[in-house]
Amino acid sequence: MKYLLDSNIFIEAKNRYYGFDICPGFWEWLEESDEVKSLDEVEKELAAGEDDLSKWVKDHLKSSFFYPKSHEIQENYSEIVEHVMKLDVHESAKDSFLSVADGWLIAAAMHFQVPVVTHEVSTPGAKKHIKLPDVARHFQVSCFDTFEMLRRERVKFVR
């Protein structure tokens, strides 16, 4: 594994540039690649959608695609929670960040020493929200988007 995928990678791809009907190669690549994985927390977020994407995830991705939270990942997550709770942001921002998979992704990326692939953009200094790339930077975890991952892997979808 080289990358951990955030749920927004799947959602944006389905809703926009790699829709099931216009770029099936993207989805086939996800199914077949050993380079990309995600976490059980992301799987839960995707399953909650009860739409074409949640059905695709259930029908096409092996259970091994989504890592469970190991003891090491849980320890890293505890460090992330401590850090987030000390941030000078609104309490609602802390609650919101800790209620989704973002912190878990960072914790797993620390453990596996891989980057997180996300479409979230850093917003340092924001008080109303906490973005995954800002917390990841604190823990020296790199983040980039789908396009950077595909370029690094030299993936091409051709007809």
Short mmCIF file of N, CA and C in Angstrom, two decimals:
data_model
loop_
_atom_site.label_atom_id
_atom_site.label_comp_id
_atom_site.label_asym_id
_atom_site.label_seq_id
_atom_site.Cartn_x
_atom_site.Cartn_y
_atom_site.Cartn_z
N MET A 1 0.83 -1.18 0.00
CA MET A 1 0.00 0.00 0.00
C MET A 1 0.88 1.25 0.00
N LYS A 2 0.46 2.21 -0.83
CA LYS A 2 1.17 3.48 -0.89
C LYS A 2 0.32 4.67 -0.49
N TYR A 3 -1.01 4.51 -0.47
CA TYR A 3 -1.91 5.63 -0.24
C TYR A 3 -3.12 5.20 0.58
N LEU A 4 -3.62 6.12 1.41
CA LEU A 4 -4.88 5.94 2.13
C LEU A 4 -5.87 6.96 1.59
N LEU A 5 -7.05 6.49 1.19
CA LEU A 5 -8.03 7.36 0.56
C LEU A 5 -9.08 7.87 1.55
N ASP A 6 -9.32 9.16 1.47
CA ASP A 6 -10.39 9.81 2.21
C ASP A 6 -11.71 9.53 1.50
N SER A 7 -12.80 9.57 2.22
CA SER A 7 -14.11 9.31 1.61
C SER A 7 -14.45 10.32 0.51
N ASN A 8 -13.95 11.55 0.61
CA ASN A 8 -14.27 12.52 -0.43
C ASN A 8 -13.65 12.18 -1.77
N ILE A 9 -12.65 11.34 -1.79
CA ILE A 9 -12.07 10.89 -3.07
C ILE A 9 -13.10 10.08 -3.84
N PHE A 10 -13.77 9.18 -3.17
CA PHE A 10 -14.82 8.37 -3.80
C PHE A 10 -16.02 9.24 -4.20
N ILE A 11 -16.43 10.10 -3.29
CA ILE A 11 -17.64 10.91 -3.51
C ILE A 11 -17.45 11.87 -4.67
N GLU A 12 -16.34 12.60 -4.68
CA GLU A 12 -16.07 13.54 -5.77
C GLU A 12 -15.94 12.80 -7.10
N ALA A 13 -15.26 11.68 -7.09
CA ALA A 13 -15.09 10.92 -8.33
C ALA A 13 -16.44 10.49 -8.89
N LYS A 14 -17.30 9.97 -8.04
CA LYS A 14 -18.62 9.52 -8.50
C LYS A 14 -19.47 10.68 -8.99
N ASN A 15 -19.45 11.77 -8.26
CA ASN A 15 -20.33 12.90 -8.58
C ASN A 15 -19.81 13.78 -9.70
N ARG A 16 -18.53 13.69 -10.02
CA ARG A 16 -17.97 14.63 -10.98
C ARG A 16 -17.15 13.95 -12.07
N TYR A 17 -15.85 13.97 -11.93
CA TYR A 17 -14.93 13.68 -13.03
C TYR A 17 -14.74 12.21 -13.36
N TYR A 18 -15.07 11.27 -12.49
CA TYR A 18 -14.91 9.85 -12.79
C TYR A 18 -16.21 9.10 -12.56
N GLY A 19 -17.33 9.68 -12.93
CA GLY A 19 -18.62 9.02 -12.77
C GLY A 19 -18.59 7.60 -13.31
N PHE A 20 -19.38 6.75 -12.72
CA PHE A 20 -19.41 5.34 -13.14
C PHE A 20 -19.65 5.21 -14.64
N ASP A 21 -20.46 6.10 -15.19
CA ASP A 21 -20.83 6.00 -16.60
C ASP A 21 -19.80 6.59 -17.56
N ILE A 22 -18.91 7.47 -17.07
CA ILE A 22 -17.95 8.09 -17.99
C ILE A 22 -16.52 7.60 -17.83
N CYS A 23 -16.19 7.02 -16.68
CA CYS A 23 -14.82 6.54 -16.49
C CYS A 23 -14.78 5.27 -15.65
N PRO A 24 -15.30 4.18 -16.20
CA PRO A 24 -15.27 2.93 -15.44
C PRO A 24 -13.85 2.47 -15.12
N GLY A 25 -12.87 2.92 -15.91
CA GLY A 25 -11.49 2.54 -15.66
C GLY A 25 -10.97 2.97 -14.30
N PHE A 26 -11.43 4.11 -13.82
CA PHE A 26 -11.02 4.58 -12.49
C PHE A 26 -11.47 3.58 -11.43
N TRP A 27 -12.70 3.16 -11.53
CA TRP A 27 -13.27 2.25 -10.54
C TRP A 27 -12.64 0.87 -10.63
N GLU A 28 -12.33 0.42 -11.86
CA GLU A 28 -11.64 -0.85 -12.04
C GLU A 28 -10.24 -0.78 -11.43
N TRP A 29 -9.56 0.36 -11.61
CA TRP A 29 -8.23 0.53 -11.05
C TRP A 29 -8.28 0.44 -9.52
N LEU A 30 -9.28 1.08 -8.90
CA LEU A 30 -9.42 1.01 -7.44
C LEU A 30 -9.60 -0.44 -6.99
N GLU A 31 -10.41 -1.17 -7.72
CA GLU A 31 -10.67 -2.58 -7.36
C GLU A 31 -9.40 -3.42 -7.44
N GLU A 32 -8.59 -3.17 -8.45
CA GLU A 32 -7.45 -4.04 -8.75
C GLU A 32 -6.14 -3.61 -8.11
N SER A 33 -6.02 -2.34 -7.73
CA SER A 33 -4.76 -1.82 -7.25
C SER A 33 -4.44 -2.27 -5.84
N ASP A 34 -3.20 -2.66 -5.64
CA ASP A 34 -2.72 -2.95 -4.29
C ASP A 34 -2.11 -1.69 -3.65
N GLU A 35 -2.06 -0.62 -4.42
CA GLU A 35 -1.41 0.61 -3.96
C GLU A 35 -2.34 1.48 -3.12
N VAL A 36 -3.64 1.33 -3.27
CA VAL A 36 -4.60 2.18 -2.56
C VAL A 36 -5.44 1.35 -1.60
N LYS A 37 -5.64 1.92 -0.43
CA LYS A 37 -6.47 1.31 0.60
C LYS A 37 -7.18 2.44 1.34
N SER A 38 -8.00 2.06 2.29
CA SER A 38 -8.64 3.03 3.15
C SER A 38 -8.91 2.37 4.49
N LEU A 39 -9.74 3.01 5.29
CA LEU A 39 -10.04 2.51 6.63
C LEU A 39 -11.49 2.13 6.79
N ASP A 40 -11.74 1.31 7.79
CA ASP A 40 -13.12 0.92 8.09
C ASP A 40 -13.99 2.14 8.42
N GLU A 41 -13.40 3.19 8.96
CA GLU A 41 -14.15 4.42 9.25
C GLU A 41 -14.64 5.08 7.96
N VAL A 42 -13.84 5.03 6.92
CA VAL A 42 -14.25 5.56 5.61
C VAL A 42 -15.35 4.69 5.03
N GLU A 43 -15.19 3.39 5.17
CA GLU A 43 -16.23 2.47 4.68
C GLU A 43 -17.57 2.80 5.33
N LYS A 44 -17.58 3.08 6.63
CA LYS A 44 -18.82 3.44 7.33
C LYS A 44 -19.42 4.71 6.76
N GLU A 45 -18.57 5.71 6.50
CA GLU A 45 -19.07 6.96 5.92
C GLU A 45 -19.69 6.74 4.56
N LEU A 46 -19.03 5.93 3.74
CA LEU A 46 -19.54 5.66 2.39
C LEU A 46 -20.82 4.84 2.43
N ALA A 47 -20.89 3.88 3.33
CA ALA A 47 -22.08 3.03 3.44
C ALA A 47 -23.29 3.82 3.90
N ALA A 48 -23.07 4.87 4.66
CA ALA A 48 -24.17 5.69 5.18
C ALA A 48 -24.91 6.41 4.07
N GLY A 49 -24.27 6.55 2.90
CA GLY A 49 -24.89 7.27 1.79
C GLY A 49 -26.08 6.56 1.18
N GLU A 50 -26.12 5.25 1.27
CA GLU A 50 -27.20 4.46 0.68
C GLU A 50 -27.54 4.91 -0.74
N ASP A 51 -26.52 4.94 -1.59
CA ASP A 51 -26.69 5.36 -2.98
C ASP A 51 -25.88 4.43 -3.88
N ASP A 52 -25.68 4.84 -5.13
CA ASP A 52 -24.91 4.02 -6.07
C ASP A 52 -23.48 3.78 -5.58
N LEU A 53 -22.91 4.78 -4.94
CA LEU A 53 -21.54 4.64 -4.44
C LEU A 53 -21.47 3.62 -3.31
N SER A 54 -22.37 3.71 -2.36
CA SER A 54 -22.33 2.74 -1.26
C SER A 54 -22.57 1.32 -1.76
N LYS A 55 -23.43 1.18 -2.75
CA LYS A 55 -23.67 -0.13 -3.37
C LYS A 55 -22.41 -0.62 -4.08
N TRP A 56 -21.73 0.28 -4.81
CA TRP A 56 -20.51 -0.11 -5.51
C TRP A 56 -19.44 -0.56 -4.51
N VAL A 57 -19.27 0.20 -3.44
CA VAL A 57 -18.26 -0.15 -2.43
C VAL A 57 -18.56 -1.54 -1.89
N LYS A 58 -19.81 -1.78 -1.55
CA LYS A 58 -20.20 -3.08 -0.98
C LYS A 58 -19.99 -4.22 -1.98
N ASP A 59 -20.33 -3.98 -3.25
CA ASP A 59 -20.29 -5.03 -4.26
C ASP A 59 -18.92 -5.25 -4.90
N HIS A 60 -18.04 -4.24 -4.86
CA HIS A 60 -16.81 -4.33 -5.64
C HIS A 60 -15.51 -4.31 -4.85
N LEU A 61 -15.49 -3.74 -3.67
CA LEU A 61 -14.24 -3.68 -2.94
C LEU A 61 -14.15 -4.81 -1.93
N LYS A 62 -13.03 -5.49 -1.93
CA LYS A 62 -12.80 -6.57 -0.99
C LYS A 62 -12.74 -6.00 0.43
N SER A 63 -13.06 -6.81 1.40
CA SER A 63 -12.99 -6.34 2.78
C SER A 63 -11.58 -5.92 3.16
N SER A 64 -10.56 -6.49 2.51
CA SER A 64 -9.18 -6.13 2.80
C SER A 64 -8.82 -4.72 2.31
N PHE A 65 -9.70 -4.11 1.51
CA PHE A 65 -9.45 -2.74 1.05
C PHE A 65 -9.52 -1.77 2.23
N PHE A 66 -10.35 -2.08 3.23
CA PHE A 66 -10.57 -1.20 4.36
C PHE A 66 -9.92 -1.78 5.61
N TYR A 67 -8.85 -1.14 6.06
CA TYR A 67 -8.14 -1.61 7.25
C TYR A 67 -8.96 -1.36 8.52
N PRO A 68 -8.90 -2.29 9.44
CA PRO A 68 -9.50 -2.03 10.76
C PRO A 68 -8.53 -1.17 11.59
N LYS A 69 -9.02 -0.66 12.68
CA LYS A 69 -8.20 0.18 13.55
C LYS A 69 -7.38 -0.71 14.48
N SER A 70 -6.10 -0.82 14.21
CA SER A 70 -5.20 -1.62 15.05
C SER A 70 -4.89 -0.85 16.33
N HIS A 71 -4.25 -1.53 17.24
CA HIS A 71 -3.83 -0.91 18.50
C HIS A 71 -2.92 0.30 18.22
N GLU A 72 -2.00 0.14 17.28
CA GLU A 72 -1.07 1.23 16.94
C GLU A 72 -1.81 2.43 16.37
N ILE A 73 -2.78 2.17 15.53
CA ILE A 73 -3.57 3.26 14.95
C ILE A 73 -4.36 3.95 16.05
N GLN A 74 -4.91 3.18 16.97
CA GLN A 74 -5.66 3.77 18.08
C GLN A 74 -4.77 4.65 18.96
N GLU A 75 -3.54 4.21 19.19
CA GLU A 75 -2.60 5.04 19.97
C GLU A 75 -2.30 6.35 19.24
N ASN A 76 -2.07 6.27 17.94
CA ASN A 76 -1.83 7.49 17.16
C ASN A 76 -3.05 8.41 17.20
N TYR A 77 -4.23 7.81 17.14
CA TYR A 77 -5.46 8.60 17.17
C TYR A 77 -5.57 9.36 18.50
N SER A 78 -5.16 8.74 19.58
CA SER A 78 -5.19 9.42 20.88
C SER A 78 -4.33 10.68 20.85
N GLU A 79 -3.16 10.60 20.22
CA GLU A 79 -2.30 11.78 20.07
C GLU A 79 -3.00 12.87 19.25
N ILE A 80 -3.70 12.45 18.22
CA ILE A 80 -4.41 13.40 17.36
C ILE A 80 -5.53 14.08 18.15
N VAL A 81 -6.26 13.31 18.92
CA VAL A 81 -7.33 13.89 19.74
C VAL A 81 -6.75 14.93 20.70
N GLU A 82 -5.65 14.59 21.36
CA GLU A 82 -5.00 15.55 22.27
C GLU A 82 -4.64 16.83 21.55
N HIS A 83 -4.07 16.70 20.37
CA HIS A 83 -3.68 17.87 19.59
C HIS A 83 -4.90 18.71 19.21
N VAL A 84 -5.92 18.05 18.70
CA VAL A 84 -7.13 18.76 18.26
C VAL A 84 -7.78 19.50 19.42
N MET A 85 -7.82 18.87 20.59
CA MET A 85 -8.47 19.48 21.75
C MET A 85 -7.72 20.73 22.23
N LYS A 86 -6.44 20.85 21.90
CA LYS A 86 -5.64 22.01 22.29
C LYS A 86 -5.71 23.15 21.27
N LEU A 87 -6.29 22.89 20.10
CA LEU A 87 -6.34 23.93 19.07
C LEU A 87 -7.24 25.08 19.49
N ASP A 88 -6.86 26.27 19.06
CA ASP A 88 -7.64 27.48 19.34
C ASP A 88 -8.70 27.65 18.25
N VAL A 89 -9.72 26.81 18.32
CA VAL A 89 -10.84 26.83 17.37
C VAL A 89 -12.13 26.66 18.15
N HIS A 90 -13.24 26.87 17.48
CA HIS A 90 -14.55 26.67 18.12
C HIS A 90 -14.69 25.21 18.54
N GLU A 91 -15.39 25.00 19.63
CA GLU A 91 -15.64 23.64 20.12
C GLU A 91 -16.37 22.81 19.06
N SER A 92 -17.26 23.45 18.33
CA SER A 92 -18.00 22.73 17.28
C SER A 92 -17.06 22.22 16.19
N ALA A 93 -15.97 22.95 15.94
CA ALA A 93 -14.99 22.50 14.94
C ALA A 93 -14.28 21.24 15.43
N LYS A 94 -13.96 21.21 16.70
CA LYS A 94 -13.31 20.03 17.28
C LYS A 94 -14.25 18.83 17.20
N ASP A 95 -15.49 19.06 17.62
CA ASP A 95 -16.49 17.97 17.59
C ASP A 95 -16.68 17.44 16.17
N SER A 96 -16.78 18.35 15.23
CA SER A 96 -17.00 17.97 13.84
C SER A 96 -15.82 17.14 13.31
N PHE A 97 -14.60 17.61 13.56
CA PHE A 97 -13.42 16.90 13.08
C PHE A 97 -13.34 15.50 13.68
N LEU A 98 -13.61 15.40 14.95
CA LEU A 98 -13.48 14.11 15.64
C LEU A 98 -14.64 13.16 15.37
N SER A 99 -15.69 13.65 14.71
CA SER A 99 -16.84 12.79 14.43
C SER A 99 -16.75 12.10 13.06
N VAL A 100 -15.71 12.40 12.29
CA VAL A 100 -15.54 11.80 10.97
C VAL A 100 -14.23 11.02 10.92
N ALA A 101 -13.94 10.44 9.79
CA ALA A 101 -12.79 9.55 9.64
C ALA A 101 -11.44 10.27 9.54
N ASP A 102 -11.43 11.58 9.40
CA ASP A 102 -10.18 12.31 9.13
C ASP A 102 -9.06 12.01 10.12
N GLY A 103 -9.36 12.08 11.40
CA GLY A 103 -8.32 11.79 12.40
C GLY A 103 -7.82 10.37 12.33
N TRP A 104 -8.74 9.45 12.07
CA TRP A 104 -8.35 8.05 11.93
C TRP A 104 -7.44 7.85 10.72
N LEU A 105 -7.74 8.54 9.62
CA LEU A 105 -6.88 8.43 8.43
C LEU A 105 -5.46 8.91 8.74
N ILE A 106 -5.36 10.03 9.45
CA ILE A 106 -4.04 10.54 9.81
C ILE A 106 -3.32 9.53 10.70
N ALA A 107 -4.03 8.98 11.67
CA ALA A 107 -3.44 7.99 12.58
C ALA A 107 -2.92 6.78 11.81
N ALA A 108 -3.69 6.31 10.86
CA ALA A 108 -3.27 5.15 10.05
C ALA A 108 -2.10 5.52 9.15
N ALA A 109 -2.14 6.72 8.57
CA ALA A 109 -1.04 7.17 7.71
C ALA A 109 0.27 7.26 8.51
N MET A 110 0.18 7.69 9.76
CA MET A 110 1.36 7.72 10.62
C MET A 110 1.89 6.31 10.81
N HIS A 111 1.00 5.38 11.08
CA HIS A 111 1.40 3.98 11.32
C HIS A 111 2.02 3.35 10.08
N PHE A 112 1.37 3.51 8.94
CA PHE A 112 1.84 2.87 7.71
C PHE A 112 2.89 3.70 6.97
N GLN A 113 3.08 4.94 7.40
CA GLN A 113 4.02 5.87 6.77
C GLN A 113 3.70 6.07 5.29
N VAL A 114 2.44 6.44 5.05
CA VAL A 114 1.96 6.72 3.70
C VAL A 114 1.18 8.03 3.72
N PRO A 115 1.00 8.66 2.55
CA PRO A 115 0.20 9.89 2.50
C PRO A 115 -1.30 9.60 2.47
N VAL A 116 -2.06 10.62 2.80
CA VAL A 116 -3.51 10.58 2.70
C VAL A 116 -3.90 11.29 1.41
N VAL A 117 -4.77 10.65 0.66
CA VAL A 117 -5.28 11.26 -0.57
C VAL A 117 -6.65 11.84 -0.23
N THR A 118 -6.76 13.14 -0.38
CA THR A 118 -7.97 13.86 -0.01
C THR A 118 -8.16 15.07 -0.91
N HIS A 119 -9.38 15.55 -0.99
CA HIS A 119 -9.65 16.79 -1.70
C HIS A 119 -9.77 17.97 -0.75
N GLU A 120 -9.63 17.71 0.54
CA GLU A 120 -9.65 18.83 1.48
C GLU A 120 -8.43 19.70 1.25
N VAL A 121 -8.63 21.01 1.47
CA VAL A 121 -7.57 21.99 1.27
C VAL A 121 -7.26 22.64 2.61
N SER A 122 -6.01 22.84 2.86
CA SER A 122 -5.56 23.46 4.09
C SER A 122 -6.16 24.85 4.27
N THR A 123 -6.59 25.13 5.49
CA THR A 123 -7.07 26.48 5.84
C THR A 123 -6.50 26.86 7.21
N PRO A 124 -5.18 27.08 7.27
CA PRO A 124 -4.58 27.39 8.58
C PRO A 124 -5.19 28.67 9.17
N GLY A 125 -5.36 28.64 10.46
CA GLY A 125 -5.91 29.81 11.13
C GLY A 125 -7.42 29.88 11.19
N ALA A 126 -8.10 28.98 10.50
CA ALA A 126 -9.57 28.97 10.54
C ALA A 126 -10.04 28.61 11.94
N LYS A 127 -11.12 29.19 12.37
CA LYS A 127 -11.64 28.94 13.72
C LYS A 127 -12.91 28.09 13.70
N LYS A 128 -13.63 28.07 12.57
CA LYS A 128 -14.92 27.39 12.52
C LYS A 128 -14.83 25.95 12.03
N HIS A 129 -13.68 25.55 11.51
CA HIS A 129 -13.51 24.18 11.05
C HIS A 129 -12.03 23.78 11.12
N ILE A 130 -11.80 22.49 11.14
CA ILE A 130 -10.45 21.93 11.15
C ILE A 130 -10.35 21.05 9.91
N LYS A 131 -9.34 21.29 9.11
CA LYS A 131 -9.16 20.52 7.88
C LYS A 131 -8.09 19.44 8.06
N LEU A 132 -8.35 18.30 7.47
CA LEU A 132 -7.45 17.16 7.53
C LEU A 132 -6.00 17.55 7.21
N PRO A 133 -5.72 18.29 6.12
CA PRO A 133 -4.32 18.60 5.81
C PRO A 133 -3.60 19.40 6.90
N ASP A 134 -4.35 20.24 7.64
CA ASP A 134 -3.71 21.03 8.69
C ASP A 134 -3.28 20.16 9.86
N VAL A 135 -4.11 19.22 10.26
CA VAL A 135 -3.75 18.31 11.35
C VAL A 135 -2.66 17.34 10.86
N ALA A 136 -2.80 16.87 9.63
CA ALA A 136 -1.80 15.95 9.08
C ALA A 136 -0.41 16.60 9.06
N ARG A 137 -0.35 17.86 8.68
CA ARG A 137 0.94 18.56 8.63
C ARG A 137 1.61 18.54 10.00
N HIS A 138 0.83 18.74 11.05
CA HIS A 138 1.38 18.73 12.41
C HIS A 138 2.05 17.39 12.72
N PHE A 139 1.51 16.33 12.19
CA PHE A 139 2.03 14.99 12.43
C PHE A 139 2.93 14.50 11.29
N GLN A 140 3.33 15.41 10.43
CA GLN A 140 4.25 15.13 9.32
C GLN A 140 3.72 14.06 8.37
N VAL A 141 2.41 14.12 8.12
CA VAL A 141 1.77 13.24 7.15
C VAL A 141 1.44 14.10 5.94
N SER A 142 1.87 13.66 4.77
CA SER A 142 1.58 14.43 3.56
C SER A 142 0.19 14.11 3.02
N CYS A 143 -0.37 15.09 2.34
CA CYS A 143 -1.70 14.96 1.73
C CYS A 143 -1.65 15.52 0.32
N PHE A 144 -2.37 14.89 -0.57
CA PHE A 144 -2.57 15.42 -1.92
C PHE A 144 -3.82 14.82 -2.50
N ASP A 145 -4.19 15.28 -3.71
CA ASP A 145 -5.47 14.88 -4.28
C ASP A 145 -5.35 13.69 -5.23
N THR A 146 -6.49 13.27 -5.76
CA THR A 146 -6.57 12.13 -6.67
C THR A 146 -5.63 12.28 -7.86
N PHE A 147 -5.62 13.48 -8.43
CA PHE A 147 -4.84 13.69 -9.64
C PHE A 147 -3.35 13.49 -9.39
N GLU A 148 -2.86 13.96 -8.25
CA GLU A 148 -1.45 13.76 -7.90
C GLU A 148 -1.16 12.26 -7.71
N MET A 149 -2.06 11.55 -7.06
CA MET A 149 -1.87 10.11 -6.87
C MET A 149 -1.81 9.40 -8.22
N LEU A 150 -2.74 9.72 -9.10
CA LEU A 150 -2.77 9.06 -10.41
C LEU A 150 -1.52 9.39 -11.22
N ARG A 151 -1.04 10.61 -11.12
CA ARG A 151 0.21 10.98 -11.82
C ARG A 151 1.39 10.20 -11.25
N ARG A 152 1.47 10.13 -9.95
CA ARG A 152 2.58 9.40 -9.33
C ARG A 152 2.57 7.93 -9.73
N GLU A 153 1.39 7.38 -9.89
CA GLU A 153 1.26 5.97 -10.27
C GLU A 153 1.26 5.77 -11.78
N ARG A 154 1.31 6.86 -12.52
CA ARG A 154 1.30 6.83 -14.00
C ARG A 154 0.08 6.09 -14.54
N VAL A 155 -1.05 6.31 -13.90
CA VAL A 155 -2.31 5.69 -14.32
C VAL A 155 -2.85 6.47 -15.50
N LYS A 156 -3.32 5.74 -16.51
CA LYS A 156 -3.96 6.36 -17.68
C LYS A 156 -5.24 5.61 -17.96
N PHE A 157 -6.28 6.38 -18.20
CA PHE A 157 -7.56 5.80 -18.59
C PHE A 157 -7.74 6.12 -20.07
N VAL A 158 -7.59 5.10 -20.88
CA VAL A 158 -7.64 5.31 -22.33
C VAL A 158 -8.77 4.49 -22.92
N ARG A 159 -9.19 4.96 -24.04
CA ARG A 159 -10.26 4.26 -24.74
C ARG A 159 -9.73 3.65 -26.00
#
